Coordinates of C-alpha atoms and ligand atoms in Angstrom, one line a residue:
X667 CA 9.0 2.9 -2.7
X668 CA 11.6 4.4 -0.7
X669 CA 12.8 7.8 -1.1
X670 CA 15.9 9.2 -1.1
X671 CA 17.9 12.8 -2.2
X672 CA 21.1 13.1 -2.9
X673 CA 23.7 15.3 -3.9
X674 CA 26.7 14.3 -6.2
X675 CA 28.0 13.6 -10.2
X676 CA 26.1 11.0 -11.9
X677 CA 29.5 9.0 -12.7
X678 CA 30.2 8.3 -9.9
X679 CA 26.7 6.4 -8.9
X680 CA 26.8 3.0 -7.9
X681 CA 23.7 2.1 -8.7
X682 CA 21.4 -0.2 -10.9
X683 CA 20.2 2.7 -13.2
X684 CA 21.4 6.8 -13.8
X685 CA 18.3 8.6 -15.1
X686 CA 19.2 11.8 -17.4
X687 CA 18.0 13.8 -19.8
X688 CA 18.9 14.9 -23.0
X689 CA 17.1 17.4 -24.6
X690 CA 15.7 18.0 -28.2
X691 CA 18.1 17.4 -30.7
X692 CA 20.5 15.1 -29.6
X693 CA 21.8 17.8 -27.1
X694 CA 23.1 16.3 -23.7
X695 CA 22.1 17.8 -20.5
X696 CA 24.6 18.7 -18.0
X697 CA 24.2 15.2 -16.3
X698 CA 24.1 13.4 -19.8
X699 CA 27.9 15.5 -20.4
X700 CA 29.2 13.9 -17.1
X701 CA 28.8 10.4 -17.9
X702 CA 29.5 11.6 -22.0
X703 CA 32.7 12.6 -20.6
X704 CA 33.2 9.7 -17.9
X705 CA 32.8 7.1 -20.5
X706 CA 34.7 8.6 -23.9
X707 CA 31.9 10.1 -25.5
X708 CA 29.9 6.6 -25.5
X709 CA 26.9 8.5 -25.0
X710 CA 27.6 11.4 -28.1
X711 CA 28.5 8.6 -30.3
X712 CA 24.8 6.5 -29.4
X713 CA 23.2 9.5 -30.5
X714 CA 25.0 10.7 -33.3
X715 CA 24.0 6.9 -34.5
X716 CA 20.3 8.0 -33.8
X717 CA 19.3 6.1 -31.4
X718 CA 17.8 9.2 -29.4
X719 CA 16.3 12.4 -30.9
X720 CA 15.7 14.1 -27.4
X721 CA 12.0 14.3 -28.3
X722 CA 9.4 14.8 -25.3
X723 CA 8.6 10.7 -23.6
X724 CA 11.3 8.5 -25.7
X725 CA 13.9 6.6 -23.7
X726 CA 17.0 4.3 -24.8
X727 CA 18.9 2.1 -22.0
X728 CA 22.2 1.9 -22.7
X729 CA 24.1 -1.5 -20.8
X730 CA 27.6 -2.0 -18.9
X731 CA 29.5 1.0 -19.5
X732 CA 32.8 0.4 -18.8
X733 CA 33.9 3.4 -17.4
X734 CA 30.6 4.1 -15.2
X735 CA 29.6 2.7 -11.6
X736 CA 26.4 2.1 -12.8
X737 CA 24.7 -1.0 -14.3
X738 CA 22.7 0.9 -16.5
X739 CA 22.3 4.8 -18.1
X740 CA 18.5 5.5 -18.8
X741 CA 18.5 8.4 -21.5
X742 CA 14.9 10.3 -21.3
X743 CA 13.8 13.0 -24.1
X744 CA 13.1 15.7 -22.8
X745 CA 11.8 17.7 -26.2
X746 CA 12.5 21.5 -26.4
X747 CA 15.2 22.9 -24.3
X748 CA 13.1 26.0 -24.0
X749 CA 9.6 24.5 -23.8
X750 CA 11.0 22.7 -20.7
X751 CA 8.2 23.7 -18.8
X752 CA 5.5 22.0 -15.9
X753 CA 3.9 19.2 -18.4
X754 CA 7.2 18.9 -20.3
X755 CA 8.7 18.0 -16.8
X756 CA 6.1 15.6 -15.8
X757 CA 6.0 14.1 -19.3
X758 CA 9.9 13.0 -19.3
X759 CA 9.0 11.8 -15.4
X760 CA 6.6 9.4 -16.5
X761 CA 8.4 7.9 -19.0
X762 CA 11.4 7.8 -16.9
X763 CA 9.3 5.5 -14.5
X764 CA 7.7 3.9 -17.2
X765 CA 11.2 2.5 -18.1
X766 CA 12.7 2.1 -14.8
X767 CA 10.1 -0.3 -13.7
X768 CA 10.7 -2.6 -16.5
X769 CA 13.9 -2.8 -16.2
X770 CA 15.6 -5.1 -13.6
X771 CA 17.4 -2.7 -11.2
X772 CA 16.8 -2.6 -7.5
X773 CA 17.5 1.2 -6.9
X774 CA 18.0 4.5 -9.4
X775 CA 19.6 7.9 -9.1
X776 CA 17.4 10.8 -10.8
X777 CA 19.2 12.9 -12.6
X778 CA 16.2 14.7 -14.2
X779 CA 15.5 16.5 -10.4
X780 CA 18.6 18.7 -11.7
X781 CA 16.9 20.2 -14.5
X782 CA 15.5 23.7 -14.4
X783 CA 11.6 24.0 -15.4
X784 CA 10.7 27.1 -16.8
X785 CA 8.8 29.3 -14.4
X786 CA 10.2 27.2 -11.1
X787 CA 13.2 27.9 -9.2
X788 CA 12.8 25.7 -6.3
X789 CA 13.8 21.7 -5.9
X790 CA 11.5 21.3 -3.8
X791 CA 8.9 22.0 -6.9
X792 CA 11.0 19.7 -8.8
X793 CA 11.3 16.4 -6.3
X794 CA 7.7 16.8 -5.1
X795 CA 6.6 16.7 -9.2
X796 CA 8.7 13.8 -9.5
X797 CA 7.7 11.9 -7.0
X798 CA 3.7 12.2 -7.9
X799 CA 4.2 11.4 -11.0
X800 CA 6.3 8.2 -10.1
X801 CA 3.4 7.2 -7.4
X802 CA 0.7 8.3 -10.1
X803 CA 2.6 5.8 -12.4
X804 CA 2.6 3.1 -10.0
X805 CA -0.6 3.0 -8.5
X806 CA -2.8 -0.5 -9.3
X807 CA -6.0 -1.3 -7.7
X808 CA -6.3 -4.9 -7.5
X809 CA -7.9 -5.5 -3.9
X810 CA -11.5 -6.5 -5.6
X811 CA -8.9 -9.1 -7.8
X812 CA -9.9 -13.0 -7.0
X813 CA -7.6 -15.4 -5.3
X814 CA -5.7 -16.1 -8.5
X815 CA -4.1 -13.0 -9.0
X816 CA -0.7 -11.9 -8.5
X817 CA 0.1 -8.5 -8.4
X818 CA 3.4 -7.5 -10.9
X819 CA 5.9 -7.2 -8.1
X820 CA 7.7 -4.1 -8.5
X821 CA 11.5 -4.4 -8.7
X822 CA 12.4 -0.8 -8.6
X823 CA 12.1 0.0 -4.7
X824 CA 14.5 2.7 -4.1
X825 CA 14.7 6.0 -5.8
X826 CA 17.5 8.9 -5.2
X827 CA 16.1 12.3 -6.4
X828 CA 19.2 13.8 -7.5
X829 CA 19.9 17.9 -6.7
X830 CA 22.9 20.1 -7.9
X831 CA 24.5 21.1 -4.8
X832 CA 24.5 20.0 -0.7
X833 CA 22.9 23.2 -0.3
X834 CA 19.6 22.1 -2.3
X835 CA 19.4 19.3 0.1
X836 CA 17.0 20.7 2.2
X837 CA 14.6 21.9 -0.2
X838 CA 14.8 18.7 -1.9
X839 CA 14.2 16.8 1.3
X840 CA 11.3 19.1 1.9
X841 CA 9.5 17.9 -1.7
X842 CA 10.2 14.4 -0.3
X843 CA 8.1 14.9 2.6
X844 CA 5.0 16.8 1.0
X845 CA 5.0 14.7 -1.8
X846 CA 4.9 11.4 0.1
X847 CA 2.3 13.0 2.3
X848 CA 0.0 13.7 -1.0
X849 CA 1.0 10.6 -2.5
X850 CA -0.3 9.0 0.6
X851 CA -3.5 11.1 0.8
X852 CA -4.0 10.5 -3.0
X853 CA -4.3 6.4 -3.0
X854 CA -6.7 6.6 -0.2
X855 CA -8.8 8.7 -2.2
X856 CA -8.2 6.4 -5.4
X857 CA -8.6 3.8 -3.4
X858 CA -12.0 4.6 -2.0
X859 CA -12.9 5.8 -5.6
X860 CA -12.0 2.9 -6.9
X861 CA -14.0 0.4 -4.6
X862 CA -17.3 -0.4 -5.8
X863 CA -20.7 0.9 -3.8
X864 CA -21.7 -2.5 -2.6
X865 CA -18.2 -2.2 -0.7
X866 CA -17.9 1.8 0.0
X867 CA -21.0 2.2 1.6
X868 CA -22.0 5.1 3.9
X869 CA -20.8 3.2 7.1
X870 CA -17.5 2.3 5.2
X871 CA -16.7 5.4 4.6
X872 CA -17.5 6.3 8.3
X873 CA -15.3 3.3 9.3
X874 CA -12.3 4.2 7.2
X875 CA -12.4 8.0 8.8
X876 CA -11.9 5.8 12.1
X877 CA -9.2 4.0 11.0
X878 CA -7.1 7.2 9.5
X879 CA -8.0 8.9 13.3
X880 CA -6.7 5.7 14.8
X881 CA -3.5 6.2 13.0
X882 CA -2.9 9.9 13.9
X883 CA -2.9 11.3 17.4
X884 CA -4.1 14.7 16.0
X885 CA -7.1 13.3 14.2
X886 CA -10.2 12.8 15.7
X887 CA -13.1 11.6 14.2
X888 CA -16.7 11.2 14.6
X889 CA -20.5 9.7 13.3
X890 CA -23.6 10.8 13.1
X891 CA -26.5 8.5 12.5
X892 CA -29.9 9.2 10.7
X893 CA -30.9 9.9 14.2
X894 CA -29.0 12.2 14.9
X895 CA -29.1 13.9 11.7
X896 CA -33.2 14.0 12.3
X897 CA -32.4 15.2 15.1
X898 CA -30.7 18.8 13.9
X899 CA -33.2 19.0 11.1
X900 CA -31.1 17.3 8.0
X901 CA -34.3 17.2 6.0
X902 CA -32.5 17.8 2.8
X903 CA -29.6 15.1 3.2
X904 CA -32.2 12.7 5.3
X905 CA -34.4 12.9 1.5
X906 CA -31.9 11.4 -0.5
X907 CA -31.3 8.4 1.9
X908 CA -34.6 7.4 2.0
X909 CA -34.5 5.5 -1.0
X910 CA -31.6 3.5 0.2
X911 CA -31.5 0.4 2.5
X912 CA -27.6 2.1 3.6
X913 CA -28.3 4.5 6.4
X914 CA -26.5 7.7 6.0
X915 CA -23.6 8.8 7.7
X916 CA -22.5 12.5 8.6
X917 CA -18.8 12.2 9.4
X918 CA -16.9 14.4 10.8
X919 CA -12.9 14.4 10.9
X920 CA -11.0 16.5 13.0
X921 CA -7.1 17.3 12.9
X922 CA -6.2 19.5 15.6
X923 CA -2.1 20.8 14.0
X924 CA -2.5 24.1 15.2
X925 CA -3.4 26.3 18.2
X926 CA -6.8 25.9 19.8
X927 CA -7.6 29.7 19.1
X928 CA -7.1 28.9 15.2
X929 CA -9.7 28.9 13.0
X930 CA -10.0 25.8 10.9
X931 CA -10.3 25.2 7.6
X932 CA -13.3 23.1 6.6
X933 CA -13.2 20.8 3.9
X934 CA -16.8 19.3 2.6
X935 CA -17.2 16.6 0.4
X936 CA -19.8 15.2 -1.7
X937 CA -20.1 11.2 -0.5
X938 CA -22.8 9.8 -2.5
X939 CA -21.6 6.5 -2.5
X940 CA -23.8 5.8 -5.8
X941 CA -25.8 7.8 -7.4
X942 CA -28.3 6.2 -9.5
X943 CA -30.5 9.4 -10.3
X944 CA -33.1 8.0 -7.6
X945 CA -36.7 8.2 -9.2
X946 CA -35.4 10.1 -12.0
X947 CA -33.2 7.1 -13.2
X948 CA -30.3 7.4 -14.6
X949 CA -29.6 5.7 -18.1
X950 CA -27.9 2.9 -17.7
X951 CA -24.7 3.8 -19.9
X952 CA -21.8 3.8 -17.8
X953 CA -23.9 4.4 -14.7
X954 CA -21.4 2.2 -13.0
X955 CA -19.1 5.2 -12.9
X956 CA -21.2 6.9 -10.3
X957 CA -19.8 4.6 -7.8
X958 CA -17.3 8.1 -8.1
X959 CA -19.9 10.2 -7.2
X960 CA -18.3 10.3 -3.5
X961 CA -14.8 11.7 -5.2
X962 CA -15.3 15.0 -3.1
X963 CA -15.8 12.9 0.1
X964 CA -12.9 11.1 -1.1
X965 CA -10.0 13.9 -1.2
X966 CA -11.3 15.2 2.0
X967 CA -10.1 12.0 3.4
X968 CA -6.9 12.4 1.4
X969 CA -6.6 16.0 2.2
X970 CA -7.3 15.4 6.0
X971 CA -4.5 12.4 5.9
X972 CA -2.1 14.6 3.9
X973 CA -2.1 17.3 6.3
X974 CA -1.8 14.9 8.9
X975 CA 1.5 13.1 7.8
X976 CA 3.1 16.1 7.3
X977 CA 1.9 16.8 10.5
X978 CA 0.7 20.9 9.4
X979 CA 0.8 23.3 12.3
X980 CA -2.9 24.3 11.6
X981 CA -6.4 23.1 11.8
X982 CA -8.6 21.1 9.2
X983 CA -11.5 19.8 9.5
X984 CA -13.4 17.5 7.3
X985 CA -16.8 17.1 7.0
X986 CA -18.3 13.9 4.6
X987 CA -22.1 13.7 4.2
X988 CA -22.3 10.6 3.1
X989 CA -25.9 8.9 1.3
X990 CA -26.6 6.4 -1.8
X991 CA -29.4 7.7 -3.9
X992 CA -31.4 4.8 -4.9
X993 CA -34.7 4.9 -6.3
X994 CA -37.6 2.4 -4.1
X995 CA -40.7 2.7 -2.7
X996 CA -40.2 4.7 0.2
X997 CA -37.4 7.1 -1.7
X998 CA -38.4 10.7 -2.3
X999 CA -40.0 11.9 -5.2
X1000 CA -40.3 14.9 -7.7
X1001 CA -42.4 17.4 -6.4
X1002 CA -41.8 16.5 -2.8
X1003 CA -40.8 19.4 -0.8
X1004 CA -37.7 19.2 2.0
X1005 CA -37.3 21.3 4.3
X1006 CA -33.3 21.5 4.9
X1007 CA -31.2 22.4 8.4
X1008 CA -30.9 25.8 7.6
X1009 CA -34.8 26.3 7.4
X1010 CA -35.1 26.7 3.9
X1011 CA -37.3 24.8 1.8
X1012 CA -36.7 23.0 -1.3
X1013 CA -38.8 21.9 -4.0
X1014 CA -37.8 18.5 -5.4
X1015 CA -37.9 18.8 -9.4
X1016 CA -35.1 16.0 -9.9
X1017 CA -34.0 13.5 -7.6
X1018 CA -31.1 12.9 -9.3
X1019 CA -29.5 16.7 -8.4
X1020 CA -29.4 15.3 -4.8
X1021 CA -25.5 16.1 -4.0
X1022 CA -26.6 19.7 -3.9
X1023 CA -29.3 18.9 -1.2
X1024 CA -26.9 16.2 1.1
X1025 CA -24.2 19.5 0.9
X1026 CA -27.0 22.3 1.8
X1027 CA -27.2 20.3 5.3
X1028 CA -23.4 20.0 5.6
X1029 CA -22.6 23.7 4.8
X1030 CA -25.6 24.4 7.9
X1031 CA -23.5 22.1 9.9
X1032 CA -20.5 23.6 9.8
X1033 CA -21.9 27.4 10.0
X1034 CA -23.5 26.1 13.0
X1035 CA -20.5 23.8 14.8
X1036 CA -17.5 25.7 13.6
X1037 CA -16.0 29.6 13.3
X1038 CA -13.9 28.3 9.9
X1039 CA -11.4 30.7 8.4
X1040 CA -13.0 29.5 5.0
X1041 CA -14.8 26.5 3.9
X1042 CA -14.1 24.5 0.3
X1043 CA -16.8 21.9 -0.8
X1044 CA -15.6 19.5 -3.2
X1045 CA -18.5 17.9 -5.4
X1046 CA -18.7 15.8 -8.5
X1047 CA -21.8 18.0 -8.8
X1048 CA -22.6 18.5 -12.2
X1049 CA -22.5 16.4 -15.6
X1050 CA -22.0 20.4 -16.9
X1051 CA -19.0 21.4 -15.3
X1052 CA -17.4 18.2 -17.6
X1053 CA -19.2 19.8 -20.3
X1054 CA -17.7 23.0 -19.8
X1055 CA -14.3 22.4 -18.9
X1056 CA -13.9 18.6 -19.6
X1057 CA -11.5 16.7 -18.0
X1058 CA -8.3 19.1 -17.3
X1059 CA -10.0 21.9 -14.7
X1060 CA -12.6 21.2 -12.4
X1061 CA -14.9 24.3 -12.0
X1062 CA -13.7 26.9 -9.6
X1063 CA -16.8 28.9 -7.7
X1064 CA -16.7 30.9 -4.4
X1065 CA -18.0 34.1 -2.6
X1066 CA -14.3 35.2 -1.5
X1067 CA -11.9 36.2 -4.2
X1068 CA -8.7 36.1 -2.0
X1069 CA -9.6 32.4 -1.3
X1070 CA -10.6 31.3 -5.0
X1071 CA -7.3 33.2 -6.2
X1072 CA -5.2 30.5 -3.2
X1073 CA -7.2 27.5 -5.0
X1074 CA -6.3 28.5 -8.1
X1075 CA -2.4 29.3 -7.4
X1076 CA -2.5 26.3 -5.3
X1077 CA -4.2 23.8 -8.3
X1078 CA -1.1 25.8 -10.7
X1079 CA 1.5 24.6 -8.2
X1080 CA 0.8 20.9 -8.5
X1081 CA -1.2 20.5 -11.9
X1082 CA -4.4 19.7 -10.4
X1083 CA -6.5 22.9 -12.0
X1084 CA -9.1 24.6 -11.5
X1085 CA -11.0 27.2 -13.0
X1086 CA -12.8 30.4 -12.3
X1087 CA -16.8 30.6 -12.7
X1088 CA -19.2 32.8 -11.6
X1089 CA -22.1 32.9 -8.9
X1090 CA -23.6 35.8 -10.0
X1091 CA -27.7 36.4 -8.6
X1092 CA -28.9 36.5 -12.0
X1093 CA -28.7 33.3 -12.2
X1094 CA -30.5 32.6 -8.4
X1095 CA -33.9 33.4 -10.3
X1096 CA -33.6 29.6 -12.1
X1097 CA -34.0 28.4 -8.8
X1098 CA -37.4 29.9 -8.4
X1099 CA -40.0 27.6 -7.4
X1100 CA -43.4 27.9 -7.1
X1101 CA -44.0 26.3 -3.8
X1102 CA -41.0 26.0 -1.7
X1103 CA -38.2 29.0 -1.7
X1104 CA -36.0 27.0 -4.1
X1105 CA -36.0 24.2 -6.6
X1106 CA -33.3 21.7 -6.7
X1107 CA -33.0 22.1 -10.2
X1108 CA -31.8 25.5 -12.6
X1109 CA -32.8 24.0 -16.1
X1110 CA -30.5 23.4 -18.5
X1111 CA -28.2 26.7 -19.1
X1112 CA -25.7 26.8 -16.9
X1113 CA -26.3 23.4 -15.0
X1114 CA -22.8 24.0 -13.0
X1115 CA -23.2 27.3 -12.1
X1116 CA -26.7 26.8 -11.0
X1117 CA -26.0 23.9 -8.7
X1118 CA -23.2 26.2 -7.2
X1119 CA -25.8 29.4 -6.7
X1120 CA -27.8 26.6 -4.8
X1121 CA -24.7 25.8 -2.5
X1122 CA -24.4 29.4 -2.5
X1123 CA -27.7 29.8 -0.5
X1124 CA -26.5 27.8 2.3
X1125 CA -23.2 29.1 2.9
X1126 CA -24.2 32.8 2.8
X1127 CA -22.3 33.4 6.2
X1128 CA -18.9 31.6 5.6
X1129 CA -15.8 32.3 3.5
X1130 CA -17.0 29.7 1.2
X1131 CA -15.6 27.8 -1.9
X1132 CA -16.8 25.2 -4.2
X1133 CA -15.1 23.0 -6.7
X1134 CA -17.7 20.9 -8.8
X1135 CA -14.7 18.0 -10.0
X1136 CA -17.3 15.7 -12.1
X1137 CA -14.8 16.6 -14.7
X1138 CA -11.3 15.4 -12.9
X1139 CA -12.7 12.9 -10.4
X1140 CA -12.3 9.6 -12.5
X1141 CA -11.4 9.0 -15.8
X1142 CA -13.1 6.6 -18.1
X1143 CA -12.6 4.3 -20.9
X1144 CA -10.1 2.0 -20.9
X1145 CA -8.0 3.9 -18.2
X1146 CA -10.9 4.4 -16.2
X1147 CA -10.3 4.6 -12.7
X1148 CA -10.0 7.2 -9.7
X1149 CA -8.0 10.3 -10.2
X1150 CA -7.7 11.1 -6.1
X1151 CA -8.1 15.0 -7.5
X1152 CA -8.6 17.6 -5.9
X1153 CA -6.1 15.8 -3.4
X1154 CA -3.1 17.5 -4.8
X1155 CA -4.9 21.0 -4.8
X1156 CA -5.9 21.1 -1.6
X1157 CA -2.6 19.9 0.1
X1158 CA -1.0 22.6 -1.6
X1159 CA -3.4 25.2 -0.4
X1160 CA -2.8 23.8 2.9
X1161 CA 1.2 24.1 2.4
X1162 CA 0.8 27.4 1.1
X1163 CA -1.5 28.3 3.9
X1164 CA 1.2 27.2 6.8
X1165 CA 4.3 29.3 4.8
X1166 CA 1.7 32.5 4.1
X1167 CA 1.2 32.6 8.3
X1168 CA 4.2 32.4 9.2
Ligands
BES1426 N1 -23.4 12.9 -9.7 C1 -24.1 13.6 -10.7 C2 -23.3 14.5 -11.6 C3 -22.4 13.8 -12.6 C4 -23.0 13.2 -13.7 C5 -21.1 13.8 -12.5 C6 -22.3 12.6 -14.7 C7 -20.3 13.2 -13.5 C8 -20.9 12.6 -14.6 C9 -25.2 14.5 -10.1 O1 -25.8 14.0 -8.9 C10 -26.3 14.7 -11.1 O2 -26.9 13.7 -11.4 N2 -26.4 15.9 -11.6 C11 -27.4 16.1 -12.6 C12 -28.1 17.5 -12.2 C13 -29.3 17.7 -13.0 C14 -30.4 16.7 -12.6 C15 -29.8 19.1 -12.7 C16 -26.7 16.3 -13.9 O3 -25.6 16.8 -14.0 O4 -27.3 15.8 -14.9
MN1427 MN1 -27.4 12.8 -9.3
ZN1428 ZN1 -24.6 12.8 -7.8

């Protein structure tokens, strides 16, 4: 899709669709009163014969008007003039593109871009929003489809975001550019998400970080093998591999934005590319879905590429431990004990809490290779944090508050939440082992906050943060399927980083 912005009355468009709103009831925006007034109060009199309420999602097309440039007016509800807020926004959006890509026009100018959400007073906000939500519409995966298949072409290939005055050009443009950079960072992440674990293995991850350096000068990226990782003591990651034929994979992206003296940012993410639950085996209910349990991995591709294209005067590194966790005869087993980079030892009491362990080595990586400013793991960790916070926040943890407070703000900006938990040491003693100096494993209060006490241990010198995002990383059912969060999170952090220094 190609995106435009534009200043100028919707009249005068010459276009194959005008997209306005009118709000809840049957009151016309200030866009909807232009063409009202252009066209003789065509649009007034449609309503009035209650075609469109102005309720939150509901559309009507209206055909050839005379008097208008246009082919067609697209009306979109937007409900409550005064509830016009973040998710009321988003809401009209979708259906917006919903429409507009049945329809048969080429090109469309946005009208909806123009309307002030409560709580924002920035276009930028506004484009950026609209464009996720019209990529997040959009998005199909259909490379695993058979030779048969043809994709639904899409007809709709131009869009014009639509702003008040020349003066919000730039802002606008601005959203433009950071949205298409998420957008892009988000269907890689979907993408890879989406791909089953017989594809997305280990080394394919390791490939694909090759191919996004190869497509960035400021990106660097690069491999370790089990070797290598046996090497520097990974005895914690190296556990979980065992059981699988796919050799693990530590890879290690680099975009180099900023100055050399600046302190990067680390991102870590879980890449388990399926999780079975090792010798303590899964049920098999829906175990497909753990082909997601490398979402973390997966937005720190996104993230990386995101900060990439929008080509961020900083430095972000990202760091993928990437392992299957099969059970066989050679896997590790309950009651084994591993001893991890850092030194520590761990006692094995479930195989199947192995992201926890693959991470441990990661976080002892970076303390040892990097001087970050701060470093965010991202995990589909914990089948409690979904229980906690189900699918709209993923849990929030962290040993800096000025960092988790960024997160937060950041996951407010774009609607990819998160929220606040604790890692307080009263709950360190349900690690206690008897053998090793942890257990893998807290019991069953507090399975989330556990697993991020355990991170905790290993990350004791850094500026640390943790997002456990089993909750956001997919969804299942009949619209199951990658989410690409905590992409949209973490490029705003990013953004807001790059603003806050300068
Ligand atoms: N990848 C899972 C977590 C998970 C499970 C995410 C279901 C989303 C849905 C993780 O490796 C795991 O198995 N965690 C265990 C930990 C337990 C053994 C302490 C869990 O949550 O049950
Ligand atoms: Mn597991
Ligand atoms: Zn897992």
């Amino acid at each position: 899709m190609e995106y435009l912005v534009k200043s100028g009355s919707p009249e005068k468009q010459r276009v194959g669709c005008v997209v306005v709103g009118v709000f809840d009831r049957r009151k016309l925006t200030q866009q909807a009163r232009a063409l009202d007034f252009a066209a003789d109060g065509l649009l007034s009199s449609i309503l009035r014969r209650g075609d469109l309420d102005g309720k939150l999602g509901d559309t009507a097309v209206l055909h050839n008007v005379e008097e208008l440039l246009c082919d067609r007016v697209l009306l979109v509800g937007c409900g409550k003039e005064r509830e016009f807020n973040d998710r009321a926004y988003e809401k009209a959006c979708a259906a917006a593109i919903k429409q507009l890509s049945a329809l048969g026009g080429v090109d469309a100018a946005f009208y909806l871009t123009e309307q002030n959400v409560r709580g924002r007073d920035d276009f930028a906000w506004q484009v950026k929003s609209a464009l996720l939500t019209v990529e997040e519409n959009l998005y199909r995966f259909d490379t695993c489809r058979g030779q048969g298949f043809e994709s639904p072409r899409q007809k709709l290939t131009r869009l014009v975001f639509q702003v008040p005055r020349r003066s919000d050009l730039r802002a606008a443009e601005r959203g433009v550019n950071e949205g298409r950079a998420t957008a892009a960072g988000l269907k890689r992440a979907k993408d890879l998400g989406n791909l089953p674990a017989n594809i997305c293995t280990p080394s394919y991850l390791a490939d694909n970080a090759k191919e996004l350096a190869g497509a960035h000068d400021k990106l660097k990226t690069s491999v370790l093998g089990e070797d290598e990782m046996a090497e520097l003591g990974m005895g914690a990651l190296l556990g979980v591999s065992r059981g699988s034929r796919q050799p693990a994979r530590l890879i290690v992206m680099e975009y180099n934005g900023g100055a050399k003296k600046d302190k990067p940012i680390v991102l870590v993410g879980k890449g388990v590319t399926f999780d079975s639950g090792g010798i303590s085996i899964k049920p098999s209910a829906a175990m497909d879905e753990m082909k997601y349990d490398m979402g973390g991995a997966a937005s720190v591709f996104g993230a990386v590429e995101a900060a990439a294209e929008m080509n961020l005067p900083q430095n972000v590194v990202g760091v993928v431990p990437a392992v299957e966790n099969l059970p066989d005869g050679d896997a590790y087993r309950p009651g084994d004990i591993l001893t991890s980079m850092s030194g520590q030892t761990i006692e094995i009491l479930n195989t199947d809490a192995e992201g926890r362990l693959a991470l441990a080595d990661a976080l002892t990586y970076v303390e040892r290779h990097y001087d970050p400013d701060a470093v965010i793991d991202m995990a589909t960790l914990t089948g409690a944090a979904l229980v906690a916070l189900g699918s709209q926040a993923a849990a929030l943890y962290g040993n800096n508050s000025p960092l988790r407070r960024a997160l937060r703000d950041a996951g407010d900006t774009v609607g990819d939440r998160a929220w606040p938990m604790p890692v307080w040491d009263e709950y360190q003693e349900q690690l206690d082992s008897n053998f090793a100096d942890m257990a893998n494993v807290g019991g069953h209060l507090a399975g989330s906050v556990t697993a991020a006490c355990f991170l905790n241990r290993f990350a004791r010198k850094l500026r640390w943060a943790h997002l456990d995002i089993a909750g956001v990383a997919w969804k299942s059912g009949s619209e199951k399927g990658a989410t690409g969060r905590p992409v949209g999170l973490l490029t705003q952090y990013l953004i807001d980083r790059t603003h806050d220094d300068a």
